[in-house]
Short mmCIF file of N, CA, C and O and ligand atoms in Angstrom, two decimals:
data_model
loop_
_atom_site.label_atom_id
_atom_site.label_comp_id
_atom_site.label_asym_id
_atom_site.label_seq_id
_atom_site.Cartn_x
_atom_site.Cartn_y
_atom_site.Cartn_z
N MET W 19 8.54 72.37 -0.02
CA MET W 19 8.12 73.31 -1.34
C MET W 19 8.35 72.15 -2.52
O MET W 19 9.37 72.42 -2.95
N PRO W 20 7.49 71.17 -2.52
CA PRO W 20 7.50 70.17 -3.58
C PRO W 20 7.76 71.34 -5.08
O PRO W 20 8.29 70.32 -6.16
N ASP W 21 6.80 72.01 -5.24
CA ASP W 21 6.58 72.97 -6.56
C ASP W 21 7.97 73.45 -7.03
O ASP W 21 8.64 73.24 -8.24
N GLU W 22 8.73 74.18 -6.41
CA GLU W 22 9.88 74.54 -6.31
C GLU W 22 10.83 73.68 -7.08
O GLU W 22 11.70 73.84 -7.82
N ILE W 23 10.81 72.29 -6.30
CA ILE W 23 11.77 71.19 -6.55
C ILE W 23 11.51 70.80 -7.74
O ILE W 23 12.31 70.82 -8.72
N THR W 24 10.41 70.63 -8.33
CA THR W 24 10.11 69.92 -9.67
C THR W 24 10.33 71.21 -10.56
O THR W 24 10.57 70.71 -11.90
N ALA W 25 10.02 72.46 -10.13
CA ALA W 25 10.27 73.40 -11.08
C ALA W 25 11.94 73.74 -11.50
O ALA W 25 12.44 73.62 -12.63
N GLU W 26 12.88 73.44 -10.33
CA GLU W 26 14.28 73.04 -10.83
C GLU W 26 14.57 71.99 -11.28
O GLU W 26 15.46 72.31 -12.42
N SER W 27 14.21 70.81 -11.17
CA SER W 27 14.59 69.56 -12.22
C SER W 27 14.18 69.73 -13.56
O SER W 27 14.68 69.16 -14.09
N ARG W 28 12.88 70.55 -13.53
CA ARG W 28 12.27 70.25 -14.88
C ARG W 28 13.47 71.50 -15.76
O ARG W 28 14.09 71.17 -16.95
N ILE W 29 13.96 72.55 -14.98
CA ILE W 29 14.90 73.22 -15.81
C ILE W 29 16.23 72.88 -15.95
O ILE W 29 16.56 72.81 -16.95
N ARG W 30 16.60 71.92 -15.00
CA ARG W 30 17.95 71.04 -15.17
C ARG W 30 17.72 69.98 -16.30
O ARG W 30 18.90 69.96 -17.30
N GLN W 31 16.80 69.77 -16.48
CA GLN W 31 16.61 68.66 -17.52
C GLN W 31 16.48 69.30 -18.91
O GLN W 31 17.04 68.86 -19.67
N GLU W 32 15.73 70.62 -19.04
CA GLU W 32 15.80 71.62 -20.31
C GLU W 32 17.36 71.77 -20.59
O GLU W 32 17.57 71.65 -21.83
N ILE W 33 17.89 72.24 -19.99
CA ILE W 33 19.53 72.44 -19.83
C ILE W 33 20.16 71.55 -20.42
O ILE W 33 20.68 71.73 -21.64
N GLU W 34 20.14 70.11 -19.84
CA GLU W 34 20.84 68.97 -20.44
C GLU W 34 20.23 68.42 -21.83
O GLU W 34 20.84 68.06 -22.27
N ARG W 35 19.02 68.72 -21.93
CA ARG W 35 18.38 68.55 -23.28
C ARG W 35 19.13 69.41 -24.52
O ARG W 35 19.23 69.35 -25.35
N ARG W 36 19.23 70.77 -24.20
CA ARG W 36 19.92 71.52 -24.76
C ARG W 36 21.34 71.67 -25.03
O ARG W 36 21.91 72.67 -25.74
N LYS W 37 22.14 70.99 -24.15
CA LYS W 37 23.41 70.49 -24.12
C LYS W 37 23.88 70.39 -25.49
O LYS W 37 25.15 70.98 -25.82
N ASP W 38 23.44 69.77 -26.32
CA ASP W 38 23.91 69.34 -27.93
C ASP W 38 24.17 70.59 -28.50
O ASP W 38 24.79 70.43 -29.67
N ALA W 39 23.41 71.58 -28.08
CA ALA W 39 23.55 73.01 -28.91
C ALA W 39 25.19 73.47 -29.01
O ALA W 39 25.59 74.02 -29.86
N PHE W 40 25.63 73.17 -28.25
CA PHE W 40 27.02 73.58 -28.02
C PHE W 40 27.99 72.79 -29.21
O PHE W 40 28.73 73.08 -29.45
N THR W 41 27.27 71.44 -29.27
CA THR W 41 28.03 70.67 -30.42
C THR W 41 28.01 71.32 -31.68
O THR W 41 28.43 71.15 -32.39
N TYR W 42 26.41 71.46 -31.69
CA TYR W 42 26.03 71.98 -32.95
C TYR W 42 26.72 73.38 -33.46
O TYR W 42 27.31 73.48 -34.67
N LEU W 43 27.10 73.74 -32.36
CA LEU W 43 27.69 75.32 -32.54
C LEU W 43 29.16 74.90 -32.94
O LEU W 43 30.04 75.62 -33.92
N ALA W 44 30.38 74.28 -32.00
CA ALA W 44 31.32 73.94 -32.49
C ALA W 44 31.32 73.27 -34.32
O ALA W 44 32.24 73.76 -34.90
N LEU W 45 30.55 72.27 -34.02
CA LEU W 45 30.64 71.48 -35.58
C LEU W 45 30.07 72.86 -36.74
O LEU W 45 30.86 72.49 -37.62
N GLY W 46 29.30 73.37 -36.30
CA GLY W 46 28.95 74.50 -37.50
C GLY W 46 30.21 75.45 -37.87
O GLY W 46 30.46 75.80 -39.03
N ILE W 47 30.85 76.00 -36.84
CA ILE W 47 32.11 76.81 -36.71
C ILE W 47 32.97 75.91 -37.83
O ILE W 47 33.69 76.33 -39.05
N CYS W 48 33.31 74.68 -37.11
CA CYS W 48 34.52 73.71 -38.04
C CYS W 48 34.18 73.83 -39.43
O CYS W 48 34.78 73.55 -40.43
N ILE W 49 32.66 73.47 -39.64
CA ILE W 49 32.09 73.32 -41.22
C ILE W 49 32.45 74.14 -42.04
O ILE W 49 32.75 74.25 -43.47
N MET W 50 31.84 75.60 -41.34
CA MET W 50 32.02 76.85 -42.20
C MET W 50 33.50 77.15 -42.36
O MET W 50 34.06 77.61 -43.62
N VAL W 51 34.43 76.81 -41.83
CA VAL W 51 35.83 77.37 -41.85
C VAL W 51 36.25 76.30 -43.09
O VAL W 51 36.93 77.09 -43.85
N VAL W 52 36.19 74.87 -42.55
CA VAL W 52 36.80 74.28 -43.84
C VAL W 52 36.14 74.24 -45.06
O VAL W 52 36.84 74.50 -46.34
N ALA W 53 34.83 74.52 -45.09
CA ALA W 53 33.83 74.95 -46.33
C ALA W 53 34.46 76.14 -47.13
O ALA W 53 34.54 76.27 -48.25
N LEU W 54 34.68 77.07 -46.23
CA LEU W 54 35.62 78.26 -46.84
C LEU W 54 36.73 78.01 -47.43
O LEU W 54 37.01 78.88 -48.12
N ILE W 55 37.46 77.21 -46.50
CA ILE W 55 38.87 77.35 -47.65
C ILE W 55 38.89 76.64 -48.99
O ILE W 55 39.50 76.90 -49.66
N PHE W 56 38.04 75.46 -48.86
CA PHE W 56 37.47 74.44 -49.88
C PHE W 56 37.09 75.96 -51.34
O PHE W 56 37.40 75.80 -52.53
N LEU W 57 36.03 76.41 -50.66
CA LEU W 57 35.56 77.48 -51.56
C LEU W 57 36.79 78.95 -52.26
O LEU W 57 36.71 78.73 -53.27
N ALA W 58 37.63 78.77 -51.43
CA ALA W 58 38.79 79.77 -51.62
C ALA W 58 39.44 79.06 -52.99
O ALA W 58 39.99 79.78 -53.76
N ILE W 59 39.87 77.62 -52.58
CA ILE W 59 40.60 76.85 -53.48
C ILE W 59 39.93 76.37 -54.65
O ILE W 59 40.53 77.17 -55.85
N PHE W 60 38.69 76.34 -54.82
CA PHE W 60 37.98 76.16 -55.98
C PHE W 60 37.92 77.54 -56.57
O PHE W 60 37.57 77.39 -57.99
N ALA W 61 37.56 78.70 -56.13
CA ALA W 61 37.47 79.86 -56.65
C ALA W 61 38.73 80.48 -57.59
O ALA W 61 38.69 80.82 -58.46
N TRP W 62 39.73 80.02 -56.65
CA TRP W 62 41.18 80.06 -57.55
C TRP W 62 41.53 79.61 -58.53
O TRP W 62 41.98 79.87 -59.51
N SER W 63 40.74 78.16 -58.72
CA SER W 63 40.92 77.56 -59.53
C SER W 63 40.04 77.56 -60.65
O SER W 63 40.05 76.84 -61.83
N GLY W 64 38.85 78.08 -60.39
CA GLY W 64 37.84 78.62 -61.21
C GLY W 64 36.98 77.42 -61.36
O GLY W 64 36.07 76.98 -62.42
N ASP W 65 36.86 76.63 -60.80
CA ASP W 65 35.94 75.38 -60.93
C ASP W 65 34.43 75.72 -60.03
O ASP W 65 34.06 75.31 -58.98
N ILE W 66 33.74 76.23 -61.11
CA ILE W 66 32.42 76.56 -60.77
C ILE W 66 31.24 75.67 -59.92
O ILE W 66 30.90 76.02 -58.79
N PRO W 67 31.21 74.58 -60.35
CA PRO W 67 30.25 73.60 -59.87
C PRO W 67 30.56 73.21 -58.38
O PRO W 67 30.02 72.98 -57.55
N THR W 68 31.80 72.92 -58.18
CA THR W 68 32.42 72.31 -57.02
C THR W 68 32.29 73.72 -55.94
O THR W 68 32.42 73.53 -55.01
N MET W 69 32.65 74.96 -56.63
CA MET W 69 32.64 76.14 -56.10
C MET W 69 31.20 76.22 -55.03
O MET W 69 31.26 76.43 -54.29
N ALA W 70 30.06 76.11 -55.95
CA ALA W 70 28.96 76.48 -55.41
C ALA W 70 28.34 74.87 -54.67
O ALA W 70 27.55 75.17 -53.48
N GLY W 71 28.98 73.55 -54.95
CA GLY W 71 28.80 72.75 -53.62
C GLY W 71 29.57 73.11 -52.46
O GLY W 71 28.70 73.15 -51.31
N SER W 72 30.49 73.78 -52.32
CA SER W 72 31.31 74.27 -51.04
C SER W 72 30.19 75.38 -50.79
O SER W 72 30.23 75.56 -49.32
N PHE W 73 29.75 76.22 -51.48
CA PHE W 73 28.75 77.54 -50.87
C PHE W 73 28.04 76.93 -50.07
O PHE W 73 27.49 77.20 -48.80
N VAL W 74 27.08 75.80 -50.88
CA VAL W 74 26.10 74.97 -49.95
C VAL W 74 26.43 74.18 -48.47
O VAL W 74 25.96 74.37 -47.62
N VAL W 75 27.67 74.18 -48.51
CA VAL W 75 28.42 73.21 -47.39
C VAL W 75 28.43 74.54 -46.31
O VAL W 75 28.41 74.40 -45.19
N VAL W 76 28.95 75.59 -46.75
CA VAL W 76 29.20 76.76 -45.53
C VAL W 76 27.32 77.02 -45.26
O VAL W 76 27.65 77.33 -44.30
N LEU W 77 26.49 77.34 -46.15
CA LEU W 77 25.28 77.56 -45.47
C LEU W 77 24.83 76.58 -44.67
O LEU W 77 24.31 76.85 -43.40
N LEU W 78 25.25 75.28 -44.82
CA LEU W 78 24.70 74.13 -44.01
C LEU W 78 25.55 74.39 -42.64
O LEU W 78 24.97 74.13 -41.54
N GLY W 79 26.90 74.64 -42.50
CA GLY W 79 27.27 75.10 -41.35
C GLY W 79 26.89 76.45 -40.65
O GLY W 79 26.87 76.29 -39.41
N LEU W 80 26.49 77.31 -41.32
CA LEU W 80 26.15 78.49 -41.04
C LEU W 80 24.47 78.12 -40.16
O LEU W 80 24.29 78.85 -39.07
N PHE W 81 23.47 77.20 -40.75
CA PHE W 81 22.37 76.62 -40.40
C PHE W 81 22.76 75.86 -38.86
O PHE W 81 22.12 76.12 -37.64
N LEU W 82 23.56 74.87 -38.69
CA LEU W 82 24.45 74.42 -37.45
C LEU W 82 24.77 75.70 -36.44
O LEU W 82 24.15 75.36 -35.51
N TYR W 83 25.47 76.81 -36.76
CA TYR W 83 25.69 77.49 -36.11
C TYR W 83 24.67 78.41 -35.36
O TYR W 83 24.72 78.51 -33.87
N ASN W 84 23.52 78.78 -36.22
CA ASN W 84 22.46 79.02 -35.76
C ASN W 84 21.83 78.88 -34.89
O ASN W 84 21.21 79.31 -33.74
N LYS W 85 21.93 77.23 -35.58
CA LYS W 85 20.83 76.42 -34.44
C LYS W 85 21.64 76.19 -32.85
O LYS W 85 20.93 76.24 -32.01
N GLY W 86 22.78 75.97 -32.93
CA GLY W 86 23.76 75.80 -31.76
C GLY W 86 23.97 77.35 -31.04
O GLY W 86 23.42 77.09 -29.92
N HIS W 87 23.94 78.21 -31.65
CA HIS W 87 23.55 79.51 -30.83
C HIS W 87 22.23 79.94 -30.15
O HIS W 87 22.49 80.08 -29.36
N GLN W 88 21.14 79.57 -30.92
CA GLN W 88 20.11 79.61 -30.20
C GLN W 88 19.91 78.74 -28.67
O GLN W 88 19.33 79.15 -28.06
N GLY W 89 20.12 77.45 -29.08
CA GLY W 89 20.51 76.48 -27.91
C GLY W 89 21.50 77.50 -26.75
O GLY W 89 20.68 77.09 -25.93
N ARG W 90 22.19 77.81 -27.10
CA ARG W 90 23.15 78.41 -26.33
C ARG W 90 22.44 79.44 -25.57
O ARG W 90 22.72 79.66 -24.15
N VAL W 91 21.66 80.31 -26.25
CA VAL W 91 20.88 81.23 -25.66
C VAL W 91 20.14 80.93 -24.67
O VAL W 91 19.69 81.32 -23.47
N GLN W 92 19.19 79.81 -25.11
CA GLN W 92 18.10 79.30 -24.20
C GLN W 92 18.78 78.72 -22.64
O GLN W 92 18.52 78.68 -21.85
N VAL W 93 20.02 78.07 -23.20
CA VAL W 93 20.95 77.28 -22.04
C VAL W 93 21.10 78.45 -20.85
O VAL W 93 20.95 78.28 -19.57
N ARG W 94 21.52 79.65 -21.35
CA ARG W 94 22.00 80.82 -20.44
C ARG W 94 21.10 81.18 -19.73
O ARG W 94 21.06 81.56 -18.52
N ALA W 95 19.65 81.42 -20.45
CA ALA W 95 18.77 81.69 -19.87
C ALA W 95 18.27 80.87 -18.72
O ALA W 95 17.36 81.50 -17.57
N LEU W 96 18.04 79.57 -18.92
CA LEU W 96 17.51 78.44 -17.94
C LEU W 96 18.73 78.47 -17.08
O LEU W 96 18.29 78.43 -15.82
N GLU W 97 19.92 78.90 -16.96
CA GLU W 97 20.80 78.45 -16.12
C GLU W 97 20.86 80.12 -15.22
O GLU W 97 21.03 80.16 -14.10
N TYR W 98 20.43 80.96 -15.92
CA TYR W 98 20.22 82.57 -15.01
C TYR W 98 19.25 81.94 -14.27
O TYR W 98 19.20 82.57 -13.09
N GLN W 99 17.98 81.57 -14.52
CA GLN W 99 16.72 81.26 -13.99
C GLN W 99 17.09 80.14 -12.82
O GLN W 99 16.17 80.69 -11.76
N LEU W 100 17.82 79.22 -12.82
CA LEU W 100 18.54 78.53 -12.01
C LEU W 100 19.24 79.15 -10.76
O LEU W 100 18.96 78.68 -9.40
N SER W 101 20.16 79.90 -11.04
CA SER W 101 20.81 80.82 -10.47
C SER W 101 19.79 81.57 -9.19
O SER W 101 19.74 81.88 -8.24
N ALA W 102 19.02 82.28 -10.28
CA ALA W 102 17.84 83.23 -9.54
C ALA W 102 17.26 82.61 -8.60
O ALA W 102 17.25 83.13 -7.22
N MET W 103 16.50 81.21 -8.87
CA MET W 103 15.72 80.50 -7.82
C MET W 103 16.59 80.15 -6.46
O MET W 103 16.30 80.15 -5.56
N GLY W 104 17.93 79.76 -7.03
CA GLY W 104 19.06 79.28 -5.42
C GLY W 104 19.23 80.47 -4.90
O GLY W 104 19.27 80.21 -3.44
N LYS W 105 19.35 81.66 -5.45
CA LYS W 105 19.44 82.72 -4.32
C LYS W 105 18.37 83.58 -3.96
O LYS W 105 18.46 84.16 -2.56
N ALA W 106 17.28 83.45 -4.32
CA ALA W 106 16.25 83.85 -3.91
C ALA W 106 16.02 83.86 -2.21
O ALA W 106 15.47 84.79 -1.38
N PRO W 107 15.89 82.56 -1.51
CA PRO W 107 15.53 82.81 -0.09
C PRO W 107 16.92 83.20 0.36
O PRO W 107 16.48 83.87 1.22
N GLY W 108 18.39 83.06 0.28
CA GLY W 108 19.30 83.92 1.04
C GLY W 108 19.21 85.21 0.72
O GLY W 108 19.53 86.21 1.82
N GLN W 109 18.88 85.98 -0.54
CA GLN W 109 18.82 87.19 -0.63
C GLN W 109 17.96 87.56 0.41
O GLN W 109 17.99 88.81 0.96
N ALA W 110 17.03 87.12 0.16
CA ALA W 110 15.67 87.79 1.21
C ALA W 110 15.84 88.23 2.58
O ALA W 110 15.57 89.30 3.28
N SER W 111 16.90 87.30 3.19
CA SER W 111 17.21 87.35 4.52
C SER W 111 18.29 88.38 4.85
O SER W 111 18.86 88.91 5.71
N ALA W 112 19.25 88.44 3.53
CA ALA W 112 20.70 89.23 3.76
C ALA W 112 20.21 90.72 3.64
O ALA W 112 21.05 91.16 4.42
N SER W 113 19.36 90.75 2.96
CA SER W 113 19.70 92.15 2.38
C SER W 113 18.17 92.57 2.41
O SER W 113 17.06 91.99 2.84
N VAL W 114 17.97 94.04 2.63
CA VAL W 114 16.44 94.79 3.04
C VAL W 114 15.68 94.98 1.51
O VAL W 114 16.64 95.61 0.62
N PRO W 115 14.70 94.66 1.04
CA PRO W 115 14.14 95.13 -0.35
C PRO W 115 14.11 96.08 -0.22
O PRO W 115 13.81 96.87 0.98
N PRO W 116 13.94 97.06 -1.09
CA PRO W 116 13.83 98.56 -1.49
C PRO W 116 12.49 99.41 -0.85
O PRO W 116 12.63 100.24 -0.43
N SER W 117 11.59 98.34 -0.99
CA SER W 117 10.27 98.98 -0.34
C SER W 117 10.21 98.55 1.30
O SER W 117 9.17 99.01 1.85
N THR W 118 11.22 98.29 1.86
CA THR W 118 11.23 98.37 3.53
C THR W 118 12.42 99.36 4.10
O THR W 118 13.20 99.88 3.50
N LYS W 119 12.13 99.35 5.48
CA LYS W 119 13.15 100.21 5.90
C LYS W 119 13.20 99.62 7.61
O LYS W 119 12.56 98.62 7.94
N PHE W 120 14.25 100.11 8.13
CA PHE W 120 14.48 99.59 9.43
C PHE W 120 13.61 100.31 10.61
O PHE W 120 14.01 101.38 10.42
N CYS W 121 13.09 99.78 11.73
CA CYS W 121 12.49 100.65 12.59
C CYS W 121 13.60 101.35 13.37
O CYS W 121 14.59 100.77 13.60
N LYS W 122 13.75 102.75 13.71
CA LYS W 122 14.57 103.51 14.58
C LYS W 122 14.21 103.14 15.94
O LYS W 122 15.50 103.69 16.66
N HIS W 123 13.07 102.39 16.55
CA HIS W 123 13.31 102.14 18.01
C HIS W 123 13.90 100.73 18.23
O HIS W 123 14.37 100.49 19.24
N CYS W 124 13.15 99.39 17.27
CA CYS W 124 13.51 98.26 17.66
C CYS W 124 14.35 97.55 16.89
O CYS W 124 15.14 96.43 16.74
N GLY W 125 14.64 98.23 15.55
CA GLY W 125 15.41 97.73 14.50
C GLY W 125 15.11 96.49 13.64
O GLY W 125 16.00 96.31 12.89
N LYS W 126 13.82 96.32 13.77
CA LYS W 126 13.42 95.51 12.85
C LYS W 126 12.97 95.75 11.34
O LYS W 126 12.86 97.14 11.28
N VAL W 127 12.44 94.99 10.57
CA VAL W 127 12.39 95.38 9.03
C VAL W 127 10.84 95.82 9.10
O VAL W 127 10.22 94.86 9.44
N VAL W 128 10.33 97.08 8.39
CA VAL W 128 8.87 97.23 8.63
C VAL W 128 8.85 97.89 7.09
O VAL W 128 9.64 98.26 6.49
N ALA W 129 7.55 98.17 6.41
CA ALA W 129 7.22 98.55 5.54
C ALA W 129 7.60 100.28 5.37
O ALA W 129 7.50 100.55 6.33
N LYS W 130 7.88 100.48 3.89
CA LYS W 130 8.52 101.65 3.88
C LYS W 130 7.56 102.62 4.42
O LYS W 130 7.95 104.04 4.67
N ASP W 131 6.47 102.38 3.75
CA ASP W 131 5.47 103.87 3.74
C ASP W 131 4.76 103.62 5.12
O ASP W 131 3.62 104.29 5.27
N SER W 132 4.83 102.62 6.18
CA SER W 132 4.45 102.45 7.15
C SER W 132 4.64 103.59 8.40
O SER W 132 5.69 103.82 8.28
N SER W 133 3.41 103.86 8.98
CA SER W 133 3.59 104.87 10.01
C SER W 133 3.89 104.62 11.20
O SER W 133 4.41 105.52 12.13
N PHE W 134 3.60 103.31 11.58
CA PHE W 134 4.16 102.98 12.91
C PHE W 134 4.52 101.29 12.78
O PHE W 134 4.51 100.72 11.66
N CYS W 135 5.64 101.05 13.69
CA CYS W 135 6.21 99.76 13.69
C CYS W 135 5.33 98.85 14.08
O CYS W 135 4.51 98.85 14.97
N GLU W 136 5.08 97.80 13.26
CA GLU W 136 4.59 96.42 13.36
C GLU W 136 5.15 95.48 14.39
O GLU W 136 4.13 94.39 14.58
N HIS W 137 6.09 96.03 14.48
CA HIS W 137 6.83 94.84 15.80
C HIS W 137 6.64 95.48 17.26
O HIS W 137 6.54 95.05 18.14
N CYS W 138 7.07 96.78 17.29
CA CYS W 138 7.18 97.21 18.84
C CYS W 138 5.81 98.41 18.96
O CYS W 138 5.63 98.78 19.69
N GLY W 139 5.16 98.52 17.66
CA GLY W 139 4.20 99.54 17.62
C GLY W 139 4.51 101.28 18.07
O GLY W 139 3.45 101.62 17.89
N ARG W 140 5.48 101.54 18.05
CA ARG W 140 5.74 102.94 18.14
C ARG W 140 5.79 103.20 16.62
O ARG W 140 6.13 102.92 15.50
N GLY W 141 5.62 104.89 16.90
CA GLY W 141 5.54 105.69 15.59
C GLY W 141 6.89 105.85 15.07
O GLY W 141 7.86 105.81 15.84
N LEU W 142 6.81 105.95 13.59
CA LEU W 142 8.07 106.19 12.92
C LEU W 142 8.56 107.68 12.48
O LEU W 142 7.24 108.34 12.32
ZN1 LIG V 1 9.74 98.78 16.00
#
């Protein structure tokens, strides 16, 4: 199945490309915390221009955090897609989908709404 392999490697590449979102996230939080501390110090000393400057830095941190958060959500979605891909073949053989049932004569899986077994031919 070459299609599935390329789809999987494409998703892995997408994840790698978005991994720097975690850096943005951490950086954004650090900048916000530091800028908020400075903002509080400057507010206490009544230094209005520097306070405004710190506020801009807080917004910059918030922007980075938001950028990182969006990237992290995309990485989670891609990782979920990847795990669903890996599980799909195993799940199909391990469990019975809800639209199927077992034949009471031969025990094989048949469609739920069928009135006879496609394996042994007997009525259900
Ligand atoms: Zn049967």
